[in-house]
CSV table of C-alpha atoms in Angstrom, one decimal:
chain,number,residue,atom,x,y,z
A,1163,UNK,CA,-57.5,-29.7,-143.2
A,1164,UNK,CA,-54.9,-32.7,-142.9
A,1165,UNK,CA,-56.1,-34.5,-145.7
A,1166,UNK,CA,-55.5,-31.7,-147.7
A,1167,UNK,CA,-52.6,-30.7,-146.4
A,1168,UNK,CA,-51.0,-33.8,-146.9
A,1169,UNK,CA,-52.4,-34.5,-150.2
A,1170,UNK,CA,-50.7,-31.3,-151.3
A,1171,UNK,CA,-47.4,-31.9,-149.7
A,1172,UNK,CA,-47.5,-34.9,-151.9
A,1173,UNK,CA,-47.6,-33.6,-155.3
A,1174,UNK,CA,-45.9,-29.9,-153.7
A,1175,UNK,CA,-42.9,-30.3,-156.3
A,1176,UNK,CA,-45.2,-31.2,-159.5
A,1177,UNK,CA,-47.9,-28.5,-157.9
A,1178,UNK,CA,-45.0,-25.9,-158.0
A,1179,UNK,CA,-43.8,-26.2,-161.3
A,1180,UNK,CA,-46.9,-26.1,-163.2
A,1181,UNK,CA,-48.7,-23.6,-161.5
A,1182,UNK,CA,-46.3,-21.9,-159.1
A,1183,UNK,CA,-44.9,-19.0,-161.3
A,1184,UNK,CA,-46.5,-15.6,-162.3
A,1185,UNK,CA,-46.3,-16.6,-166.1
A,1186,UNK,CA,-49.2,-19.5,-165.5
A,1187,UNK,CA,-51.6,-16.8,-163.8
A,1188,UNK,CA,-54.1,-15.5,-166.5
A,1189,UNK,CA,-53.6,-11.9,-167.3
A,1190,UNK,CA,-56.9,-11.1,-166.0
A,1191,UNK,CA,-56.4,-12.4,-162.3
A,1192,UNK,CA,-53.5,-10.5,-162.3
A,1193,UNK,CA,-55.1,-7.5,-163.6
A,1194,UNK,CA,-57.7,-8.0,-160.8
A,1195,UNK,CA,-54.9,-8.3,-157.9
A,1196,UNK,CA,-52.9,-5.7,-159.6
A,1197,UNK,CA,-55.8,-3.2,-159.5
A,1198,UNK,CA,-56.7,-4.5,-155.6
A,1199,UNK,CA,-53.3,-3.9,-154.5
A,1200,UNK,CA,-52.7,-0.3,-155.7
A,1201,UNK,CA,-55.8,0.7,-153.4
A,1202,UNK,CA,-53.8,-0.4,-149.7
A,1203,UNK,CA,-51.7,1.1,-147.5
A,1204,UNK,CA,-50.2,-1.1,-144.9
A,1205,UNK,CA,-49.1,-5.1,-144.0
A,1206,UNK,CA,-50.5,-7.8,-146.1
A,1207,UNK,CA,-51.2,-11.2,-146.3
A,1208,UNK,CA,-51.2,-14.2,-148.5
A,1209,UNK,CA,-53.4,-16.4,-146.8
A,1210,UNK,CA,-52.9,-19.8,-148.5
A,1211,UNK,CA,-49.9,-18.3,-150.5
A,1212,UNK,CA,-48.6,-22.4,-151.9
A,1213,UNK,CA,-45.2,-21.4,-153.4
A,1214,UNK,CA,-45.2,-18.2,-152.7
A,1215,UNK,CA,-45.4,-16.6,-156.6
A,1216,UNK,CA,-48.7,-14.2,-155.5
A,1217,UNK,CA,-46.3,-12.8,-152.0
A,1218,UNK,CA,-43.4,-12.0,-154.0
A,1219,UNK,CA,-46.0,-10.3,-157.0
A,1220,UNK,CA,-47.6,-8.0,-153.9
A,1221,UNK,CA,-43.9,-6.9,-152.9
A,1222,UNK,CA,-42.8,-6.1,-156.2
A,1223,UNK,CA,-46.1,-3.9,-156.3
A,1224,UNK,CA,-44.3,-2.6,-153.4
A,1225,UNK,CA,-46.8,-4.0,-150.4
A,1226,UNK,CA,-45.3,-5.3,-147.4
A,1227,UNK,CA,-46.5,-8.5,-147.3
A,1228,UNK,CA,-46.1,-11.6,-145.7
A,1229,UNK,CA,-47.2,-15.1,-146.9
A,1230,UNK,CA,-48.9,-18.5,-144.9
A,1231,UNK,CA,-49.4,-22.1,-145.7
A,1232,UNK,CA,-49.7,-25.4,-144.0
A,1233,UNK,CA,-48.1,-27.4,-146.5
A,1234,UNK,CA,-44.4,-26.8,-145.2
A,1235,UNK,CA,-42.5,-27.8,-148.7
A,1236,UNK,CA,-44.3,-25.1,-150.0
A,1237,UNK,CA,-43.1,-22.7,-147.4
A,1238,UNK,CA,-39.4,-23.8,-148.0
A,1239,UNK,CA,-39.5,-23.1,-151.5
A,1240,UNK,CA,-40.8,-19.9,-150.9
A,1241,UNK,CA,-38.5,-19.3,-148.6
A,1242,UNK,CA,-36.0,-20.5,-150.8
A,1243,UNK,CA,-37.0,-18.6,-154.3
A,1244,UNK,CA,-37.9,-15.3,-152.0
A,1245,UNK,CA,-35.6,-14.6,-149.7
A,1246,UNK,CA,-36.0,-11.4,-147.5
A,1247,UNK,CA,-40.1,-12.2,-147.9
A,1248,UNK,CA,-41.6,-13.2,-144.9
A,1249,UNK,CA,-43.4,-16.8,-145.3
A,1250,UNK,CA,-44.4,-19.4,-141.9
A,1251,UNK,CA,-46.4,-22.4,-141.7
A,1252,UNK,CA,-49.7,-21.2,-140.5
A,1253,UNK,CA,-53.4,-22.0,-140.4
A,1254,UNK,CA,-55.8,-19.7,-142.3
A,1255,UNK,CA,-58.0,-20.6,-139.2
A,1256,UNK,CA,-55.8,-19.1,-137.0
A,1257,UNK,CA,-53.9,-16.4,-138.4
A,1258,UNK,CA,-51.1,-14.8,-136.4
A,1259,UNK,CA,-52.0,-11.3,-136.4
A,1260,UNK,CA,-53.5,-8.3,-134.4
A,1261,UNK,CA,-56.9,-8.0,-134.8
A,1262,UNK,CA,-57.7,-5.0,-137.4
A,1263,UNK,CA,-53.8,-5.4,-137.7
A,1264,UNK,CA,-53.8,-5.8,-142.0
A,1265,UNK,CA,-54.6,-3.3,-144.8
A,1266,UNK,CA,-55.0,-6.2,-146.8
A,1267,UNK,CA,-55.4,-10.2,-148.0
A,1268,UNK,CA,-55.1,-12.8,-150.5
A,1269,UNK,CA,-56.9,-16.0,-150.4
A,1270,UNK,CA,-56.5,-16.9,-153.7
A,1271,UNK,CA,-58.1,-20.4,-153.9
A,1272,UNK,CA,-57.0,-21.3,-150.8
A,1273,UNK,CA,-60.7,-21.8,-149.0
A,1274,UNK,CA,-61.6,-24.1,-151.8
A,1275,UNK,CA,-61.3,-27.6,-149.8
A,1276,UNK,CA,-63.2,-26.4,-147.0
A,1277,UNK,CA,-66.7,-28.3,-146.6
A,1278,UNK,CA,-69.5,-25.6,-147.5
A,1279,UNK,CA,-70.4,-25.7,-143.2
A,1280,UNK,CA,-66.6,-25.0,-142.6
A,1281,UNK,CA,-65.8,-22.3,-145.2
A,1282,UNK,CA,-67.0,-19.6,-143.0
A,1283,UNK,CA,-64.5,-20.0,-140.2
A,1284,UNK,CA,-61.6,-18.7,-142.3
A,1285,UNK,CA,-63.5,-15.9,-143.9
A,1286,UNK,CA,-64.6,-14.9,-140.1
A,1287,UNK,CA,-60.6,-15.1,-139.1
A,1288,UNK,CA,-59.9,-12.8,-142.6
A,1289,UNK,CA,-62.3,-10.5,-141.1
A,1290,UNK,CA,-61.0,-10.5,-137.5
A,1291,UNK,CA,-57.6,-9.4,-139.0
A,1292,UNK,CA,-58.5,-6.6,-141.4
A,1293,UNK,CA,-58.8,-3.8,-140.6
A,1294,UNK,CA,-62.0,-1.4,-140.5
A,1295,UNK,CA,-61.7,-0.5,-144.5
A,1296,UNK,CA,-59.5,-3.3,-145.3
A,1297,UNK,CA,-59.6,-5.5,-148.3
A,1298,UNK,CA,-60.0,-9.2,-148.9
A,1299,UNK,CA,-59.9,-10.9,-153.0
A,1300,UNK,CA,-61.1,-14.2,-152.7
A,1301,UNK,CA,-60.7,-16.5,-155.4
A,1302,UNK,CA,-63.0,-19.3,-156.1
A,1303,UNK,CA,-64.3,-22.2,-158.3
A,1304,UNK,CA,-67.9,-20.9,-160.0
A,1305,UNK,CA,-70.9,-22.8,-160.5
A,1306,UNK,CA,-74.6,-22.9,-160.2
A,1307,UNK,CA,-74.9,-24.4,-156.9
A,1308,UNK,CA,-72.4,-25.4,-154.0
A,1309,UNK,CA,-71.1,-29.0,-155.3
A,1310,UNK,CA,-67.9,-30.9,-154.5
A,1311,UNK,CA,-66.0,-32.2,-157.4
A,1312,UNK,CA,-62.7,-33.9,-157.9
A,1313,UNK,CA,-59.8,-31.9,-158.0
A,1314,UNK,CA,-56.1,-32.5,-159.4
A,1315,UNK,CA,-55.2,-33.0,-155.9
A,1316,UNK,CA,-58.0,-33.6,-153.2
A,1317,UNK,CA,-61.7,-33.0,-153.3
A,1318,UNK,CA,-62.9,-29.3,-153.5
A,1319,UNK,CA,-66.1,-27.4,-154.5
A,1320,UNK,CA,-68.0,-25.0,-156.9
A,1321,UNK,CA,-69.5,-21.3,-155.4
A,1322,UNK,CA,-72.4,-19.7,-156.6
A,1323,UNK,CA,-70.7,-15.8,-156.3
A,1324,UNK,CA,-74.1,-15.1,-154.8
A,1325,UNK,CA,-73.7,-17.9,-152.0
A,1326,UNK,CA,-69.9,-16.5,-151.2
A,1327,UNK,CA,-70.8,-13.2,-151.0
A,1328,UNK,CA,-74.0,-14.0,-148.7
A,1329,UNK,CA,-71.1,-15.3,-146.1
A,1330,UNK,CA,-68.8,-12.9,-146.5
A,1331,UNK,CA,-71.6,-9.8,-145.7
A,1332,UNK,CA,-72.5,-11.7,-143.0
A,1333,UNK,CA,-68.7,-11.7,-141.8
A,1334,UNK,CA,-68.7,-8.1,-142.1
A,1335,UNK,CA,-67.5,-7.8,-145.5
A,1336,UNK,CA,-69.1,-5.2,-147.8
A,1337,UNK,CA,-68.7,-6.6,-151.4
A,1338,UNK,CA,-67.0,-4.1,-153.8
A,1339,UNK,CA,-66.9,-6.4,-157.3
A,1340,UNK,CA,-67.5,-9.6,-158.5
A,1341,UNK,CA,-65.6,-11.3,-161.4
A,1342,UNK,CA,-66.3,-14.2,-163.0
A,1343,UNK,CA,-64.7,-16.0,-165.8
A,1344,UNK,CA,-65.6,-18.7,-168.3
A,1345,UNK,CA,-63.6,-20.4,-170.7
A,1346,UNK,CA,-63.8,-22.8,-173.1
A,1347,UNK,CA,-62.0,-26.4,-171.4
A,1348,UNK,CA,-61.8,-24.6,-168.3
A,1349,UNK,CA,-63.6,-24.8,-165.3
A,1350,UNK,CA,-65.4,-21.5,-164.2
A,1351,UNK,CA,-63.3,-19.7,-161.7
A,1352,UNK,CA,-64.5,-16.4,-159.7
A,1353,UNK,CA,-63.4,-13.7,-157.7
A,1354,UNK,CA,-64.9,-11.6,-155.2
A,1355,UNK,CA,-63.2,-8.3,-153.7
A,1356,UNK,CA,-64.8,-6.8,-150.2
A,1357,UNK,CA,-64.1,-4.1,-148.4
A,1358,UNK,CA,-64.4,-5.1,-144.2
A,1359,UNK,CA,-67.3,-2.9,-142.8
A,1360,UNK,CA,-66.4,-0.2,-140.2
């Protein structure tokens, strides 16, 4: 993920200010986290949390959560804009954390860069960490097959929800609900929430 990385430590600022607030989420992915989050008890993690907007929402829901990136000048604004919120630079590959250790995670777009062959070494480390009856929301770019296309910043790539979901039961993931939303001049965008299987 260095490319990536780097690509979005390059536009971090401009990143940040368009899309790093609360008021540029669409009320109907917060309504999805929103109704996600009041169902855990326990630690949390933003897995792939940018700027850090989603951590500090999951707190004010009243979760104790903690937020990871590898792009470190998003980590320092979070840091910065959220103090007393816990936020390192970390790997989504290699997450820091007890196995079974989490009630809960985010990965809110943050798998989309991953080549269709890789994408299911994250998802194994989200299940590694949750635990038994623990929930994942994965967010994702929707389309009728798995295809790369150009993103803002660095190459990423379309889901079928069926495709995701095949991986993530095969992770151990039990699939609870699938969203997915179409708009008119924006691209489809999905989400998947999954309970971890005893």
């Amino acid at each position: 993920m260095t490319t990536t990385t780097e690509a979005y430590g390059a536009r971090a600022a401009e990143y940040t200010e368009l899309l790093g607030t609360m008021s540029a989420v669409h009320p109907s992915d917060r309504q999805i986290i929103e109704s996600w989050a009041r169902r855990l008890t326990g630690r949390v993690l933003d897995a792939g949390c940018g700027p850090g907007h989603w951590t500090d929402y999951l707190t004010r829901l009243g979760l104790d959560a903690r937020g990871i990136d590898l792009v470190p000048a998003f980590i320092d604004h979070a840091r910065s804009t959220y103090p007393g919120i816990p936020f390192g630079v970390e790997s989504i590959d290699a997450i820091d954390e007890a196995d079974g250790a989490l009630a809960g995670l985010l990965s809110w777009f943050s798998t989309i860069h991953y080549e269709p062959e890789a994408v299911a070494v994250p998802i194994a480390e989200f299940a590694r960490v949750l635990r038994p009856g623990g929930e994942l929301v994965i967010g994702f770019f929707s389309g009728d097959a798995v295809e790369p296309f150009d993103h803002a910043v660095v190459r990423a790539f379309r889901w079928p929800a069926r495709e995701l979901q095949q991986i993530l039961t095969e992770s151990g993931f039990d699939v609870r609900e699938t969203h997915v939303r179409e708009a008119r001049d924006q691209r489809p965008v999905g989400a998947i929430v999954c309970e971890r299987r005893a």
